[in-house]
PDB file of C-alpha atoms in Angstrom:
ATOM      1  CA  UNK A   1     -16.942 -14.174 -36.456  1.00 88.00           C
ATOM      2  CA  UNK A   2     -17.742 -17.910 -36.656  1.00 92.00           C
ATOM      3  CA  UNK A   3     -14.915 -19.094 -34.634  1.00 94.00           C
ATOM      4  CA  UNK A   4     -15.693 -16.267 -31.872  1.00 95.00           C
ATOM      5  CA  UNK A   5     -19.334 -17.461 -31.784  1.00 94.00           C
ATOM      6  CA  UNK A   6     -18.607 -20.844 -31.730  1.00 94.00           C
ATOM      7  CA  UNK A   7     -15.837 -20.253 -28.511  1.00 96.00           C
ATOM      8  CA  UNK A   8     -19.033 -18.316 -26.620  1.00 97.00           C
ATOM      9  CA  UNK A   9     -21.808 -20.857 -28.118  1.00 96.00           C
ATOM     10  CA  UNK A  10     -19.465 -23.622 -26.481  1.00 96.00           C
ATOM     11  CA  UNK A  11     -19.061 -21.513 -23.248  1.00 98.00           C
ATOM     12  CA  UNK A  12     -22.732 -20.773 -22.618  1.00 98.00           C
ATOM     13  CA  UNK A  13     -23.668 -24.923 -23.208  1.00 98.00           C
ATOM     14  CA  UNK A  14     -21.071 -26.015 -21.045  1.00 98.00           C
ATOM     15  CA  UNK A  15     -22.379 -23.643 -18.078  1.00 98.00           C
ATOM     16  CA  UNK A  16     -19.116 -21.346 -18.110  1.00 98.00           C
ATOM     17  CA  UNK A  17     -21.035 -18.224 -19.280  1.00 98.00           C
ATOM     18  CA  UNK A  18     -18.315 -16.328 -16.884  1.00 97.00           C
ATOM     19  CA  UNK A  19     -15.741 -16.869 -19.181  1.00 98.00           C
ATOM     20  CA  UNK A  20     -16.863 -15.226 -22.350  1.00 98.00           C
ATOM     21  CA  UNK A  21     -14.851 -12.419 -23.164  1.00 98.00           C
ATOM     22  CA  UNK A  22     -13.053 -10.457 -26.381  1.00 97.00           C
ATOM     23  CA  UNK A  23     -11.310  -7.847 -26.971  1.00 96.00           C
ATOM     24  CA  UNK A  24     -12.062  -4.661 -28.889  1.00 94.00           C
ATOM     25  CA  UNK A  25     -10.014  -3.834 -31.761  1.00 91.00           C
ATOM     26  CA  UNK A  26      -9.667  -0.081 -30.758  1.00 84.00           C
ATOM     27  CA  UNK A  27      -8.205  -0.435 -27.098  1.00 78.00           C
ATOM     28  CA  UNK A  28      -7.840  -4.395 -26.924  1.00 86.00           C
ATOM     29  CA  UNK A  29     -10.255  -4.751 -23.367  1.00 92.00           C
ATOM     30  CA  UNK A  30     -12.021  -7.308 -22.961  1.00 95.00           C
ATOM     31  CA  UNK A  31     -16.228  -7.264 -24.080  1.00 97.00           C
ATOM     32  CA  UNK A  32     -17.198  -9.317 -21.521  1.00 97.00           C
ATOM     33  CA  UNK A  33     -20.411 -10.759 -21.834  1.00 98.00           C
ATOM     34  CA  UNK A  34     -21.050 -10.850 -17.553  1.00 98.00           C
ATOM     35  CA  UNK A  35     -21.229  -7.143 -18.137  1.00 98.00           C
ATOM     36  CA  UNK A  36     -23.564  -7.584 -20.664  1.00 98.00           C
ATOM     37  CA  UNK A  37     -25.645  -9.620 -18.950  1.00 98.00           C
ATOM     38  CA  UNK A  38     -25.873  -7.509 -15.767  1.00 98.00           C
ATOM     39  CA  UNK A  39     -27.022  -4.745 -17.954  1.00 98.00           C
ATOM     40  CA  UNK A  40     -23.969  -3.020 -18.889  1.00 98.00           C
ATOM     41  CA  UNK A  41     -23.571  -2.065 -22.943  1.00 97.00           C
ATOM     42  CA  UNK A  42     -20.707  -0.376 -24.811  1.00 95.00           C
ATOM     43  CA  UNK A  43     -20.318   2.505 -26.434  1.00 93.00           C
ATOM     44  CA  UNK A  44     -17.581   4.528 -28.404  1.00 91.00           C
ATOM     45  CA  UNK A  45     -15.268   6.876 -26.115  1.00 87.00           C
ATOM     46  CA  UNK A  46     -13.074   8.526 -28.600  1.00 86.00           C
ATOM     47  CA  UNK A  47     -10.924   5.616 -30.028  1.00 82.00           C
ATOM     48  CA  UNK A  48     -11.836   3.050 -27.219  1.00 85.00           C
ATOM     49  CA  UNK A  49     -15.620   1.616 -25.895  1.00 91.00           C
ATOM     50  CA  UNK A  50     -16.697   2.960 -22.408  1.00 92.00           C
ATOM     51  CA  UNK A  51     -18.885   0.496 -20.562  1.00 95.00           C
ATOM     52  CA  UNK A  52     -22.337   2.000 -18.268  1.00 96.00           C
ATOM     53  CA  UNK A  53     -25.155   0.566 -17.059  1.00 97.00           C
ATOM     54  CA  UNK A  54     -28.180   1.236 -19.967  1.00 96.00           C
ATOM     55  CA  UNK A  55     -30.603  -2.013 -19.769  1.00 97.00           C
ATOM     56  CA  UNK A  56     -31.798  -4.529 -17.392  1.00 98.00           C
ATOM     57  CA  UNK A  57     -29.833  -7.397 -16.482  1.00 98.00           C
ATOM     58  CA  UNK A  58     -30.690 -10.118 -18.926  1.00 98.00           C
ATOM     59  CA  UNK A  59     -28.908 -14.134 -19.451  1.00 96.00           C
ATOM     60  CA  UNK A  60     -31.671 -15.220 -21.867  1.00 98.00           C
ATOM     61  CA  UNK A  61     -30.852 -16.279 -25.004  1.00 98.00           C
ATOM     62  CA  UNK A  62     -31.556 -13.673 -27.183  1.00 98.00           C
ATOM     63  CA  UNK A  63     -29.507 -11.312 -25.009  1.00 98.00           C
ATOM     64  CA  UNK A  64     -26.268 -13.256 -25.489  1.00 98.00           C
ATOM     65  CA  UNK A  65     -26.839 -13.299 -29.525  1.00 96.00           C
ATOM     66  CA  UNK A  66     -27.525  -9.443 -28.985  1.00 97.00           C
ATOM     67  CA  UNK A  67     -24.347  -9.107 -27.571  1.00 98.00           C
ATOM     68  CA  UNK A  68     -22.532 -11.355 -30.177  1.00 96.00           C
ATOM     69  CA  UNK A  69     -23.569  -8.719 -32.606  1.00 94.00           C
ATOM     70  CA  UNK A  70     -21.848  -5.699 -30.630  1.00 96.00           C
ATOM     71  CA  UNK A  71     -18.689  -8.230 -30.497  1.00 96.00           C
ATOM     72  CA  UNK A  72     -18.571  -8.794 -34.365  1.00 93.00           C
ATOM     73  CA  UNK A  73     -18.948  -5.294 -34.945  1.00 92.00           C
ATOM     74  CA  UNK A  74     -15.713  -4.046 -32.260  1.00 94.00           C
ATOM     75  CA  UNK A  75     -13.607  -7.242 -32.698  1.00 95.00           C
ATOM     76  CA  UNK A  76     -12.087  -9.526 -35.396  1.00 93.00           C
ATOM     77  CA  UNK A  77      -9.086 -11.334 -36.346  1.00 94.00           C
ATOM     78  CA  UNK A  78      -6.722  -8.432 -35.303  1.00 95.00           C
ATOM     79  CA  UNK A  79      -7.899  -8.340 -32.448  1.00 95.00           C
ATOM     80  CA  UNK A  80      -7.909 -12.265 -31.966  1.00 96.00           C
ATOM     81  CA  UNK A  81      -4.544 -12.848 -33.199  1.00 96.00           C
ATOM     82  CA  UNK A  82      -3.487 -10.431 -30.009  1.00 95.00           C
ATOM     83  CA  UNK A  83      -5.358 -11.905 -27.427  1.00 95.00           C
ATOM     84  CA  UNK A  84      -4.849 -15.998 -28.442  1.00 97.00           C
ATOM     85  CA  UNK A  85      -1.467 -17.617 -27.404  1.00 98.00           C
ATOM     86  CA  UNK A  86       1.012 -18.829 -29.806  1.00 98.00           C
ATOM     87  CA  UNK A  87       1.191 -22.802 -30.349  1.00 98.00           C
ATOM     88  CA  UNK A  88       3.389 -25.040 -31.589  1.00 98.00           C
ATOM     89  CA  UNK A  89       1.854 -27.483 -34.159  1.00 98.00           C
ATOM     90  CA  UNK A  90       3.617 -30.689 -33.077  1.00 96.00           C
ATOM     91  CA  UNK A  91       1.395 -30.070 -30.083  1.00 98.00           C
ATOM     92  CA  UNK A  92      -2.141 -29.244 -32.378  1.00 98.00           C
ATOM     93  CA  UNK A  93      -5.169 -29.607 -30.467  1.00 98.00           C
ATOM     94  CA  UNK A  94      -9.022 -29.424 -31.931  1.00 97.00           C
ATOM     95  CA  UNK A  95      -9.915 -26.432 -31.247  1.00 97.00           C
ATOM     96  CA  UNK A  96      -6.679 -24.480 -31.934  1.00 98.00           C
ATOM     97  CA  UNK A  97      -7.097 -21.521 -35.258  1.00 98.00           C
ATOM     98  CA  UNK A  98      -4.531 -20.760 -38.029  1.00 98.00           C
ATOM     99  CA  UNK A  99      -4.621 -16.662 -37.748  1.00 98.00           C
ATOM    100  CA  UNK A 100      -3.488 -13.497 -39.847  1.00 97.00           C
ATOM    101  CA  UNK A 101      -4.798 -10.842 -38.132  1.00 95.00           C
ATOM    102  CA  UNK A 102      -5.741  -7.398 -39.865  1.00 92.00           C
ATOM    103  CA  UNK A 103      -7.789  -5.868 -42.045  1.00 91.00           C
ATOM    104  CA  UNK A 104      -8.712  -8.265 -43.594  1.00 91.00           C
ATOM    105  CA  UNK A 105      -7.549 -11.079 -41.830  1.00 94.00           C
ATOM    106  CA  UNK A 106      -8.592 -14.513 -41.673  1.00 95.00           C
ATOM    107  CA  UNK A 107      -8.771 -17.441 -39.449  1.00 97.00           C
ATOM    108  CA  UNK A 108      -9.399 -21.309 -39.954  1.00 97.00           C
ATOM    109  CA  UNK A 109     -10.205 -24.167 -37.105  1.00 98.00           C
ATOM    110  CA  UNK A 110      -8.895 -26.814 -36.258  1.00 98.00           C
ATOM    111  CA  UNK A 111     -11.786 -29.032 -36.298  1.00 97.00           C
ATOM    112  CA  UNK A 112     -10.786 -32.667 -36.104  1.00 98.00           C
ATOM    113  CA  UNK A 113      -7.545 -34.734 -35.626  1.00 98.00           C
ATOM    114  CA  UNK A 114      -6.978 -38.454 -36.743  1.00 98.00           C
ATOM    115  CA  UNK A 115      -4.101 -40.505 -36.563  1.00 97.00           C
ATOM    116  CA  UNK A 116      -2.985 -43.541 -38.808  1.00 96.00           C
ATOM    117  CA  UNK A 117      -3.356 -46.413 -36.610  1.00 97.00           C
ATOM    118  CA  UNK A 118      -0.045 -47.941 -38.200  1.00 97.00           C
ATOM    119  CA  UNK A 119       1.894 -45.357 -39.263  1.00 96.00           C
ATOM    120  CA  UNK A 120       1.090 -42.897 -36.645  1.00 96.00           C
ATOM    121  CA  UNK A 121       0.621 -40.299 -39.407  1.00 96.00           C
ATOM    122  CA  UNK A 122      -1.307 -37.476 -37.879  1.00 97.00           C
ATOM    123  CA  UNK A 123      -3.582 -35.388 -39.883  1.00 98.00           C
ATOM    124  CA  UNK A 124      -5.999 -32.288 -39.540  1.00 98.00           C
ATOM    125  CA  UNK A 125      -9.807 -30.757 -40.466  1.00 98.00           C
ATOM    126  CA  UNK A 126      -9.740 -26.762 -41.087  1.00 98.00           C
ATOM    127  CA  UNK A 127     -13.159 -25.190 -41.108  1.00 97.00           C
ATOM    128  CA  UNK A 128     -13.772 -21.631 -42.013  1.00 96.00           C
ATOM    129  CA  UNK A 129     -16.581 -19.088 -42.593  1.00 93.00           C
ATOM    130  CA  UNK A 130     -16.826 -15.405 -43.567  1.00 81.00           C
ATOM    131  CA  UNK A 131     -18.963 -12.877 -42.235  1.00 74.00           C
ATOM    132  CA  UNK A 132     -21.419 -12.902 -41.114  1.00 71.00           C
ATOM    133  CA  UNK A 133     -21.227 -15.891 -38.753  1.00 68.00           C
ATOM    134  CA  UNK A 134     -23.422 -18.342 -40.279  1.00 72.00           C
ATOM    135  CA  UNK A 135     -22.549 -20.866 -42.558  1.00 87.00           C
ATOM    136  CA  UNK A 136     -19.227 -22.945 -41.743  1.00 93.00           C
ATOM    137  CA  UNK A 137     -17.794 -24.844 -44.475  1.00 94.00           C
ATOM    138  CA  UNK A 138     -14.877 -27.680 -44.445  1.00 97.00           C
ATOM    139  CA  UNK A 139     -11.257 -26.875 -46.100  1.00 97.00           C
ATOM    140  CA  UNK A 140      -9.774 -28.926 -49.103  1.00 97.00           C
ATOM    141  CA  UNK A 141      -6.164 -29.486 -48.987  1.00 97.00           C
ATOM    142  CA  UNK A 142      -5.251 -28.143 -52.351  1.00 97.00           C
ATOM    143  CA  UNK A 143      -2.210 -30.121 -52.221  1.00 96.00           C
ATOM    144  CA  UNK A 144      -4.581 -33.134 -52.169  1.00 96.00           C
ATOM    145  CA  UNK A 145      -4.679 -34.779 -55.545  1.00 95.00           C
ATOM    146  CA  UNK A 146      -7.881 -36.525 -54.428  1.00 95.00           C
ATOM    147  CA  UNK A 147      -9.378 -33.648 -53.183  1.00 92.00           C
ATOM    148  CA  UNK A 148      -8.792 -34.746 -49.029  1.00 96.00           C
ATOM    149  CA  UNK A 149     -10.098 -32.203 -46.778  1.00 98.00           C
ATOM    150  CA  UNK A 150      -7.567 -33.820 -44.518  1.00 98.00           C
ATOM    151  CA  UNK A 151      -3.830 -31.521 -43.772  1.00 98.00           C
ATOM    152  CA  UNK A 152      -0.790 -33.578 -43.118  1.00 97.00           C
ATOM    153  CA  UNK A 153       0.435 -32.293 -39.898  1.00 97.00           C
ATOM    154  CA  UNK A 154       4.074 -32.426 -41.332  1.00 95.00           C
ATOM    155  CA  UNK A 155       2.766 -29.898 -43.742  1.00 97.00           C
ATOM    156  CA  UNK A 156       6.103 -27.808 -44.181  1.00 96.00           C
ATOM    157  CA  UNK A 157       6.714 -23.806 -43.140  1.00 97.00           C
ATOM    158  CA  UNK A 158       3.374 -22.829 -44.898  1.00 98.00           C
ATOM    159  CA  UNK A 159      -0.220 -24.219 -44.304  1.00 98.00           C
ATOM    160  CA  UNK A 160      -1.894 -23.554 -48.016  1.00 98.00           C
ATOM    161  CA  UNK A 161      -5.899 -23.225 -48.326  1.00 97.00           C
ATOM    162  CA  UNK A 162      -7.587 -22.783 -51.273  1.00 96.00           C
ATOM    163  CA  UNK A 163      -8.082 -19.388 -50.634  1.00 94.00           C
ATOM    164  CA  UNK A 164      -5.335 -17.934 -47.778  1.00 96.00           C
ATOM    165  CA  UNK A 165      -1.968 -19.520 -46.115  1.00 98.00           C
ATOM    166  CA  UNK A 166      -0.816 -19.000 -43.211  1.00 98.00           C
ATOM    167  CA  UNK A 167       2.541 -19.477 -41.800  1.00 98.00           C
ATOM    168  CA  UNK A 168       3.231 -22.630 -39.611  1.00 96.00           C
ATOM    169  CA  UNK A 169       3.833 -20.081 -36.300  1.00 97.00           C
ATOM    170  CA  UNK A 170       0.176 -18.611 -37.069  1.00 98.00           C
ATOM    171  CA  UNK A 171      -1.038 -21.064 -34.749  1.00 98.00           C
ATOM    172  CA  UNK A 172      -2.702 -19.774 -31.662  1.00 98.00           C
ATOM    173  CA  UNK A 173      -5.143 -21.300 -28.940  1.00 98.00           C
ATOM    174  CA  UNK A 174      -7.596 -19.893 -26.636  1.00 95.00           C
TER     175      UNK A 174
END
């Protein structure tokens, strides 16, 4: 949920509303929030969501966190992990998620990248959060003996969190 609100939250501020979209679980079509906004709301159609016109067309705030909630309840990592493209992680970018879709499934962000000024080591900061999309918290490497929150990028064929790991090929961007 957190990383899904945080794509939309970044979409909205950067005045590219137009591009906020996810897709259902059920059918795997796209939620997209223009529809929303014009008036348009979701409901279910047997396994999938039929879209009609039911409210006013709305863009404030409080409309977009409205429709946040329909997208938490009709999409998650399952439906993520489809949609995102595959990555390689000699080519990790901020932004980019470690996925395993399902139910349940999990995701973690890539939310910083540093590199060793004389080495050239490059290294990583995962975030995660659970539901409901609120409260964000910062990954130890539990390979760290110091405790490091930061990942070695070379960090073999499995990327090991405290509490899930994820093979290197989990990587997907938007």
């Amino acid at each position: 949920d957190a990383i899904m609100r945080l794509r939309a939250e970044w979409l909205r501020a950067t005045g590219k509303s137009h591009l906020i979209a996810f897709n259902d679980t059920g059918g795997g079509r796209p939620m997209s929030y223009a529809r929303w906004a014009a008036g348009e709301r979701p409901r279910v159609s047997g396994r999938s969501l039929a879209w009609s016109r039911r409210a006013a067309p709305d863009q404030s705030y409080a409309a977009f966190r409205r429709y946040m909630d329909v997208v938490f309840s009709y999409a998650g990592t399952h439906s993520l992990a489809r949609e995102l493209k595959s990555a390689r992680v000699d080519t990790l970018a901020v932004g980019d998620i470690f996925i395993k879709g399902g139910f349940p499934g999990h995701a973690v962000l890539v939310a910083d990248l540093a590199e060793h000024p004389g080495t050239g080591e490059r290294r990583f900061l995962l975030v995660q959060s659970y539901m409901p999309a609120q409260d964000i918290h910062v990954l130890k490497d539990p390979k760290a003996a110091d405790g490091s929150p930061w990942y070695p990028l070379e960090f073999g064929l499995l990327l090991v969190t405290p509490e899930w790991t994820f093979p290197r090929t989990s990587l997907k961007r938007w």
